[in-house]
mmCIF file of N, CA and C in Angstrom:
data_model
loop_
_atom_site.group_PDB
_atom_site.id
_atom_site.type_symbol
_atom_site.label_atom_id
_atom_site.label_comp_id
_atom_site.label_asym_id
_atom_site.label_seq_id
_atom_site.Cartn_x
_atom_site.Cartn_y
_atom_site.Cartn_z
ATOM 1 N N MET A 1 138.732 146.594 97.105
ATOM 2 C CA MET A 1 138.972 145.175 97.211
ATOM 3 C C MET A 1 140.327 144.981 97.859
ATOM 4 N N THR A 2 140.409 144.116 98.810
ATOM 5 C CA THR A 2 141.668 143.795 99.451
ATOM 6 C C THR A 2 142.483 142.927 98.516
ATOM 7 N N THR A 3 143.762 143.198 98.430
ATOM 8 C CA THR A 3 144.632 142.443 97.545
ATOM 9 C C THR A 3 145.241 141.281 98.301
ATOM 10 N N ALA A 4 145.120 140.087 97.758
ATOM 11 C CA ALA A 4 145.711 138.901 98.377
ATOM 12 C C ALA A 4 147.221 139.039 98.355
ATOM 13 N N PRO A 5 147.915 138.502 99.378
ATOM 14 C CA PRO A 5 149.365 138.658 99.457
ATOM 15 C C PRO A 5 150.105 138.209 98.205
ATOM 16 N N ASP A 6 149.647 137.152 97.542
ATOM 17 C CA ASP A 6 150.350 136.662 96.366
ATOM 18 C C ASP A 6 149.949 137.402 95.093
ATOM 19 N N GLN A 7 149.015 138.352 95.204
ATOM 20 C CA GLN A 7 148.560 139.096 94.041
ATOM 21 C C GLN A 7 148.800 140.592 94.207
ATOM 22 N N ARG A 8 149.669 140.976 95.099
ATOM 23 C CA ARG A 8 149.927 142.390 95.334
ATOM 24 C C ARG A 8 150.512 143.031 94.093
ATOM 25 N N GLU A 9 150.171 144.310 93.927
ATOM 26 C CA GLU A 9 150.697 145.054 92.790
ATOM 27 C C GLU A 9 152.211 145.175 92.908
ATOM 28 N N GLU A 10 152.852 145.248 91.771
ATOM 29 C CA GLU A 10 154.290 145.480 91.765
ATOM 30 C C GLU A 10 154.519 146.926 92.195
ATOM 31 N N TYR A 11 155.570 147.153 92.938
ATOM 32 C CA TYR A 11 155.858 148.516 93.329
ATOM 33 C C TYR A 11 157.353 148.759 93.354
ATOM 34 N N ALA A 12 157.694 150.016 93.189
ATOM 35 C CA ALA A 12 159.100 150.403 93.137
ATOM 36 C C ALA A 12 159.692 150.407 94.538
ATOM 37 N N VAL A 13 160.989 150.221 94.605
ATOM 38 C CA VAL A 13 161.699 150.244 95.881
ATOM 39 C C VAL A 13 161.511 151.599 96.555
ATOM 40 N N SER A 14 161.254 152.636 95.776
ATOM 41 C CA SER A 14 161.097 153.977 96.331
ATOM 42 C C SER A 14 159.669 154.292 96.769
ATOM 43 N N ASP A 15 158.779 153.312 96.725
ATOM 44 C CA ASP A 15 157.388 153.539 97.098
ATOM 45 C C ASP A 15 157.152 153.392 98.596
ATOM 46 N N VAL A 16 156.016 153.927 99.014
ATOM 47 C CA VAL A 16 155.506 153.838 100.373
ATOM 48 C C VAL A 16 154.238 152.999 100.309
ATOM 49 N N GLU A 17 154.037 152.115 101.277
ATOM 50 C CA GLU A 17 152.794 151.351 101.338
ATOM 51 C C GLU A 17 151.796 152.124 102.187
ATOM 52 N N VAL A 18 150.607 152.349 101.644
ATOM 53 C CA VAL A 18 149.525 153.009 102.362
ATOM 54 C C VAL A 18 148.530 151.932 102.767
ATOM 55 N N ILE A 19 148.170 151.932 104.050
ATOM 56 C CA ILE A 19 147.198 150.976 104.574
ATOM 57 C C ILE A 19 146.019 151.776 105.109
ATOM 58 N N LEU A 20 144.827 151.442 104.646
ATOM 59 C CA LEU A 20 143.607 152.099 105.110
ATOM 60 C C LEU A 20 142.837 151.177 106.036
ATOM 61 N N SER A 21 142.222 151.750 107.060
ATOM 62 C CA SER A 21 141.330 150.958 107.902
ATOM 63 C C SER A 21 140.114 150.564 107.063
ATOM 64 N N THR A 22 139.477 149.489 107.444
ATOM 65 C CA THR A 22 138.328 148.975 106.686
ATOM 66 C C THR A 22 137.239 150.026 106.485
ATOM 67 N N PRO A 23 136.871 150.823 107.508
ATOM 68 C CA PRO A 23 135.830 151.832 107.265
ATOM 69 C C PRO A 23 136.205 152.849 106.184
ATOM 70 N N LEU A 24 137.482 153.148 106.033
ATOM 71 C CA LEU A 24 137.909 154.104 105.003
ATOM 72 C C LEU A 24 138.043 153.467 103.628
ATOM 73 N N ALA A 25 138.246 152.174 103.577
ATOM 74 C CA ALA A 25 138.456 151.487 102.301
ATOM 75 C C ALA A 25 137.267 151.644 101.358
ATOM 76 N N ARG A 26 136.084 151.787 101.897
ATOM 77 C CA ARG A 26 134.919 151.937 101.007
ATOM 78 C C ARG A 26 134.970 153.241 100.214
ATOM 79 N N PHE A 27 135.783 154.192 100.663
ATOM 80 C CA PHE A 27 135.966 155.446 99.925
ATOM 81 C C PHE A 27 137.198 155.397 99.023
ATOM 82 N N ALA A 28 137.787 154.199 98.923
ATOM 83 C CA ALA A 28 138.979 153.992 98.086
ATOM 84 C C ALA A 28 138.781 152.766 97.206
ATOM 85 N N ASP A 29 137.583 152.627 96.675
ATOM 86 C CA ASP A 29 137.256 151.501 95.798
ATOM 87 C C ASP A 29 137.526 150.158 96.469
ATOM 88 N N GLY A 30 137.402 150.115 97.792
ATOM 89 C CA GLY A 30 137.589 148.870 98.535
ATOM 90 C C GLY A 30 139.033 148.517 98.824
ATOM 91 N N GLU A 31 139.967 149.331 98.356
ATOM 92 C CA GLU A 31 141.383 149.030 98.588
ATOM 93 C C GLU A 31 141.757 149.292 100.045
ATOM 94 N N THR A 32 142.453 148.348 100.642
ATOM 95 C CA THR A 32 142.988 148.559 101.983
ATOM 96 C C THR A 32 144.491 148.768 101.952
ATOM 97 N N ARG A 33 145.132 148.402 100.852
ATOM 98 C CA ARG A 33 146.586 148.572 100.702
ATOM 99 C C ARG A 33 146.897 148.972 99.264
ATOM 100 N N PHE A 34 147.765 149.960 99.133
ATOM 101 C CA PHE A 34 148.257 150.349 97.819
ATOM 102 C C PHE A 34 149.564 151.107 98.015
ATOM 103 N N HIS A 35 150.246 151.404 96.934
ATOM 104 C CA HIS A 35 151.564 152.031 97.001
ATOM 105 C C HIS A 35 151.557 153.372 96.286
ATOM 106 N N VAL A 36 152.289 154.316 96.860
ATOM 107 C CA VAL A 36 152.472 155.638 96.261
ATOM 108 C C VAL A 36 153.956 155.992 96.373
ATOM 109 N N PRO A 37 154.421 156.942 95.564
ATOM 110 C CA PRO A 37 155.833 157.336 95.653
ATOM 111 C C PRO A 37 156.157 157.963 97.013
ATOM 112 N N ALA A 38 157.358 157.697 97.505
ATOM 113 C CA ALA A 38 157.823 158.309 98.753
ATOM 114 C C ALA A 38 158.049 159.800 98.521
ATOM 115 N N GLY A 39 158.078 160.546 99.585
ATOM 116 C CA GLY A 39 158.312 161.991 99.538
ATOM 117 C C GLY A 39 158.025 162.546 100.912
ATOM 118 N N THR A 40 157.557 163.777 100.968
ATOM 119 C CA THR A 40 157.121 164.310 102.255
ATOM 120 C C THR A 40 155.755 163.715 102.574
ATOM 121 N N PHE A 41 155.331 163.836 103.829
ATOM 122 C CA PHE A 41 153.999 163.346 104.171
ATOM 123 C C PHE A 41 152.952 164.060 103.324
ATOM 124 N N GLN A 42 153.115 165.368 103.128
ATOM 125 C CA GLN A 42 152.143 166.116 102.331
ATOM 126 C C GLN A 42 152.063 165.570 100.907
ATOM 127 N N GLU A 43 153.199 165.243 100.313
ATOM 128 C CA GLU A 43 153.199 164.676 98.961
ATOM 129 C C GLU A 43 152.524 163.308 98.934
ATOM 130 N N VAL A 44 152.774 162.509 99.953
ATOM 131 C CA VAL A 44 152.161 161.179 100.029
ATOM 132 C C VAL A 44 150.649 161.306 100.160
ATOM 133 N N ILE A 45 150.183 162.142 101.089
ATOM 134 C CA ILE A 45 148.738 162.254 101.303
ATOM 135 C C ILE A 45 148.060 162.900 100.094
ATOM 136 N N ASP A 46 148.739 163.834 99.421
ATOM 137 C CA ASP A 46 148.174 164.415 98.197
ATOM 138 C C ASP A 46 147.993 163.346 97.122
ATOM 139 N N GLU A 47 148.944 162.429 97.005
ATOM 140 C CA GLU A 47 148.830 161.335 96.037
ATOM 141 C C GLU A 47 147.680 160.404 96.411
ATOM 142 N N VAL A 48 147.515 160.147 97.702
ATOM 143 C CA VAL A 48 146.393 159.321 98.168
ATOM 144 C C VAL A 48 145.080 159.983 97.758
ATOM 145 N N TYR A 49 144.952 161.284 97.999
ATOM 146 C CA TYR A 49 143.726 162.009 97.636
ATOM 147 C C TYR A 49 143.514 162.038 96.123
ATOM 148 N N GLU A 50 144.586 162.133 95.361
ATOM 149 C CA GLU A 50 144.444 162.144 93.904
ATOM 150 C C GLU A 50 143.913 160.801 93.407
ATOM 151 N N ARG A 51 144.416 159.722 93.973
ATOM 152 C CA ARG A 51 143.952 158.387 93.569
ATOM 153 C C ARG A 51 142.540 158.098 94.050
ATOM 154 N N HIS A 52 142.218 158.598 95.229
ATOM 155 C CA HIS A 52 140.924 158.306 95.858
ATOM 156 C C HIS A 52 140.328 159.598 96.416
ATOM 157 N N PRO A 53 139.765 160.445 95.551
ATOM 158 C CA PRO A 53 139.263 161.757 95.974
ATOM 159 C C PRO A 53 138.229 161.708 97.099
ATOM 160 N N ALA A 54 137.432 160.663 97.170
ATOM 161 C CA ALA A 54 136.405 160.572 98.214
ATOM 162 C C ALA A 54 137.010 160.474 99.612
ATOM 163 N N LEU A 55 138.261 160.069 99.707
ATOM 164 C CA LEU A 55 138.918 159.973 101.018
ATOM 165 C C LEU A 55 139.163 161.339 101.641
ATOM 166 N N ARG A 56 139.410 162.337 100.816
ATOM 167 C CA ARG A 56 139.792 163.657 101.339
ATOM 168 C C ARG A 56 138.793 164.161 102.385
ATOM 169 N N LEU A 57 137.516 164.117 102.098
ATOM 170 C CA LEU A 57 136.513 164.633 103.034
ATOM 171 C C LEU A 57 136.321 163.739 104.252
ATOM 172 N N ARG A 58 136.807 162.516 104.190
ATOM 173 C CA ARG A 58 136.705 161.589 105.318
ATOM 174 C C ARG A 58 137.921 161.668 106.230
ATOM 175 N N VAL A 59 138.998 162.287 105.722
ATOM 176 C CA VAL A 59 140.270 162.314 106.445
ATOM 177 C C VAL A 59 140.635 163.731 106.907
ATOM 178 N N ALA A 60 140.313 164.743 106.101
ATOM 179 C CA ALA A 60 140.763 166.108 106.399
ATOM 180 C C ALA A 60 139.625 167.112 106.257
ATOM 181 N N ASP A 61 139.800 168.261 106.922
ATOM 182 C CA ASP A 61 138.821 169.333 106.776
ATOM 183 C C ASP A 61 139.162 170.165 105.532
ATOM 184 N N SER A 62 138.406 171.229 105.300
ATOM 185 C CA SER A 62 138.592 172.020 104.079
ATOM 186 C C SER A 62 139.952 172.719 104.010
ATOM 187 N N SER A 63 140.610 172.893 105.165
ATOM 188 C CA SER A 63 141.945 173.510 105.163
ATOM 189 C C SER A 63 143.058 172.478 104.991
ATOM 190 N N GLY A 64 142.687 171.188 104.987
ATOM 191 C CA GLY A 64 143.673 170.125 104.833
ATOM 192 C C GLY A 64 144.129 169.504 106.139
ATOM 193 N N ALA A 65 143.688 170.058 107.273
ATOM 194 C CA ALA A 65 144.062 169.504 108.582
ATOM 195 C C ALA A 65 143.325 168.186 108.816
ATOM 196 N N LEU A 66 144.023 167.236 109.406
ATOM 197 C CA LEU A 66 143.389 165.949 109.703
ATOM 198 C C LEU A 66 142.216 166.146 110.651
ATOM 199 N N LEU A 67 141.152 165.406 110.402
ATOM 200 C CA LEU A 67 140.001 165.444 111.297
ATOM 201 C C LEU A 67 140.387 164.830 112.640
ATOM 202 N N PRO A 68 139.755 165.278 113.733
ATOM 203 C CA PRO A 68 140.146 164.808 115.072
ATOM 204 C C PRO A 68 140.016 163.304 115.278
ATOM 205 N N PHE A 69 139.095 162.672 114.582
ATOM 206 C CA PHE A 69 138.869 161.237 114.781
ATOM 207 C C PHE A 69 139.661 160.363 113.806
ATOM 208 N N VAL A 70 140.590 160.970 113.084
ATOM 209 C CA VAL A 70 141.437 160.232 112.145
ATOM 210 C C VAL A 70 142.853 160.185 112.708
ATOM 211 N N SER A 71 143.442 158.999 112.689
ATOM 212 C CA SER A 71 144.836 158.826 113.103
ATOM 213 C C SER A 71 145.646 158.382 111.898
ATOM 214 N N VAL A 72 146.808 158.990 111.737
ATOM 215 C CA VAL A 72 147.711 158.625 110.650
ATOM 216 C C VAL A 72 149.073 158.337 111.258
ATOM 217 N N TYR A 73 149.609 157.179 110.914
ATOM 218 C CA TYR A 73 150.920 156.768 111.406
ATOM 219 C C TYR A 73 151.881 156.606 110.240
ATOM 220 N N VAL A 74 153.082 157.120 110.422
ATOM 221 C CA VAL A 74 154.183 156.877 109.501
ATOM 222 C C VAL A 74 155.098 155.932 110.256
ATOM 223 N N GLY A 75 155.095 154.672 109.842
ATOM 224 C CA GLY A 75 155.751 153.650 110.650
ATOM 225 C C GLY A 75 155.001 153.558 111.968
ATOM 226 N N GLU A 76 155.681 153.741 113.072
ATOM 227 C CA GLU A 76 155.038 153.696 114.389
ATOM 228 C C GLU A 76 154.761 155.085 114.952
ATOM 229 N N ASP A 77 155.076 156.132 114.187
ATOM 230 C CA ASP A 77 154.941 157.503 114.672
ATOM 231 C C ASP A 77 153.638 158.140 114.215
ATOM 232 N N ASN A 78 152.894 158.708 115.174
ATOM 233 C CA ASN A 78 151.690 159.450 114.846
ATOM 234 C C ASN A 78 152.117 160.728 114.129
ATOM 235 N N ILE A 79 151.519 161.010 112.983
ATOM 236 C CA ILE A 79 151.912 162.179 112.192
ATOM 237 C C ILE A 79 151.746 163.458 112.996
ATOM 238 N N ARG A 80 150.791 163.505 113.904
ATOM 239 C CA ARG A 80 150.599 164.706 114.731
ATOM 240 C C ARG A 80 151.808 164.958 115.641
ATOM 241 N N ASP A 81 152.493 163.894 116.029
ATOM 242 C CA ASP A 81 153.674 164.034 116.892
ATOM 243 C C ASP A 81 154.920 164.435 116.107
ATOM 244 N N LEU A 82 154.878 164.296 114.796
ATOM 245 C CA LEU A 82 156.050 164.600 113.974
ATOM 246 C C LEU A 82 156.161 166.089 113.650
ATOM 247 N N GLY A 83 155.085 166.838 113.899
ATOM 248 C CA GLY A 83 155.157 168.287 113.862
ATOM 249 C C GLY A 83 154.934 169.012 112.551
ATOM 250 N N SER A 84 155.053 168.350 111.418
ATOM 251 C CA SER A 84 154.928 169.068 110.151
ATOM 252 C C SER A 84 154.534 168.115 109.032
ATOM 253 N N PRO A 85 153.689 168.582 108.119
ATOM 254 C CA PRO A 85 153.367 167.750 106.959
ATOM 255 C C PRO A 85 154.543 167.636 105.988
ATOM 256 N N ASP A 86 155.597 168.402 106.244
ATOM 257 C CA ASP A 86 156.781 168.354 105.382
ATOM 258 C C ASP A 86 157.794 167.316 105.828
ATOM 259 N N VAL A 87 157.447 166.515 106.851
ATOM 260 C CA VAL A 87 158.344 165.460 107.317
ATOM 261 C C VAL A 87 158.520 164.436 106.193
ATOM 262 N N ALA A 88 159.738 163.944 106.032
ATOM 263 C CA ALA A 88 160.029 162.970 104.976
ATOM 264 C C ALA A 88 159.444 161.607 105.323
ATOM 265 N N VAL A 89 158.878 160.959 104.326
ATOM 266 C CA VAL A 89 158.413 159.575 104.450
ATOM 267 C C VAL A 89 159.351 158.753 103.573
ATOM 268 N N ALA A 90 160.170 157.958 104.210
ATOM 269 C CA ALA A 90 161.219 157.214 103.514
ATOM 270 C C ALA A 90 160.643 156.108 102.635
ATOM 271 N N PRO A 91 161.335 155.778 101.553
ATOM 272 C CA PRO A 91 160.927 154.639 100.736
ATOM 273 C C PRO A 91 160.780 153.386 101.601
ATOM 274 N N ARG A 92 159.819 152.562 101.225
ATOM 275 C CA ARG A 92 159.494 151.308 101.907
ATOM 276 C C ARG A 92 158.857 151.504 103.274
ATOM 277 N N SER A 93 158.522 152.749 103.620
ATOM 278 C CA SER A 93 157.796 153.014 104.864
ATOM 279 C C SER A 93 156.338 152.614 104.686
ATOM 280 N N THR A 94 155.644 152.566 105.804
ATOM 281 C CA THR A 94 154.211 152.303 105.802
ATOM 282 C C THR A 94 153.499 153.517 106.376
ATOM 283 N N VAL A 95 152.449 153.960 105.695
ATOM 284 C CA VAL A 95 151.585 155.025 106.190
ATOM 285 C C VAL A 95 150.228 154.388 106.436
ATOM 286 N N MET A 96 149.791 154.400 107.692
ATOM 287 C CA MET A 96 148.514 153.796 108.055
ATOM 288 C C MET A 96 147.523 154.913 108.376
ATOM 289 N N ILE A 97 146.363 154.872 107.726
ATOM 290 C CA ILE A 97 145.322 155.879 107.928
ATOM 291 C C ILE A 97 144.117 155.163 108.522
ATOM 292 N N MET A 98 143.729 155.596 109.731
ATOM 293 C CA MET A 98 142.646 154.917 110.446
ATOM 294 C C MET A 98 141.623 155.934 110.931
ATOM 295 N N SER A 99 140.371 155.539 110.907
ATOM 296 C CA SER A 99 139.326 156.368 111.490
ATOM 297 C C SER A 99 138.787 155.653 112.718
ATOM 298 N N ALA A 100 138.349 156.449 113.681
ATOM 299 C CA ALA A 100 137.789 155.873 114.900
ATOM 300 C C ALA A 100 136.484 155.159 114.566
ATOM 301 N N VAL A 101 136.226 154.090 115.288
ATOM 302 C CA VAL A 101 134.999 153.325 115.103
ATOM 303 C C VAL A 101 134.257 153.329 116.427
ATOM 304 N N ALA A 102 133.007 153.736 116.385
ATOM 305 C CA ALA A 102 132.189 153.734 117.601
ATOM 306 C C ALA A 102 131.217 152.569 117.529
ATOM 307 N N GLY A 103 130.889 152.045 118.646
ATOM 308 C CA GLY A 103 129.943 150.930 118.662
ATOM 309 C C GLY A 103 129.418 150.703 120.058
ATOM 310 N N GLY A 104 128.460 149.821 120.130
ATOM 311 C CA GLY A 104 127.864 149.597 121.443
ATOM 312 C C GLY A 104 127.858 148.179 121.843
#
């Protein structure tokens, strides 16, 4: 379920906002936005998977590598361009996880 702006969950100053594309939200109980503690990208994505286990198979392969049709941005930076899952994700950052959508 998408959270209305005036009903957003309370979150700590040290949290990161995670935004899911609509196609992925169905694997996260309908949530398109939620907050997790800041840390490395790996720690953030592990927390996302812990909260929403069904997302793991939609976002990463069995080794943990992102699937080719999934894009993840930390702020405006594509995580693939940042070089390592150990890159720090600062408090109050946004992590956007999107899957490609095909259509005709």
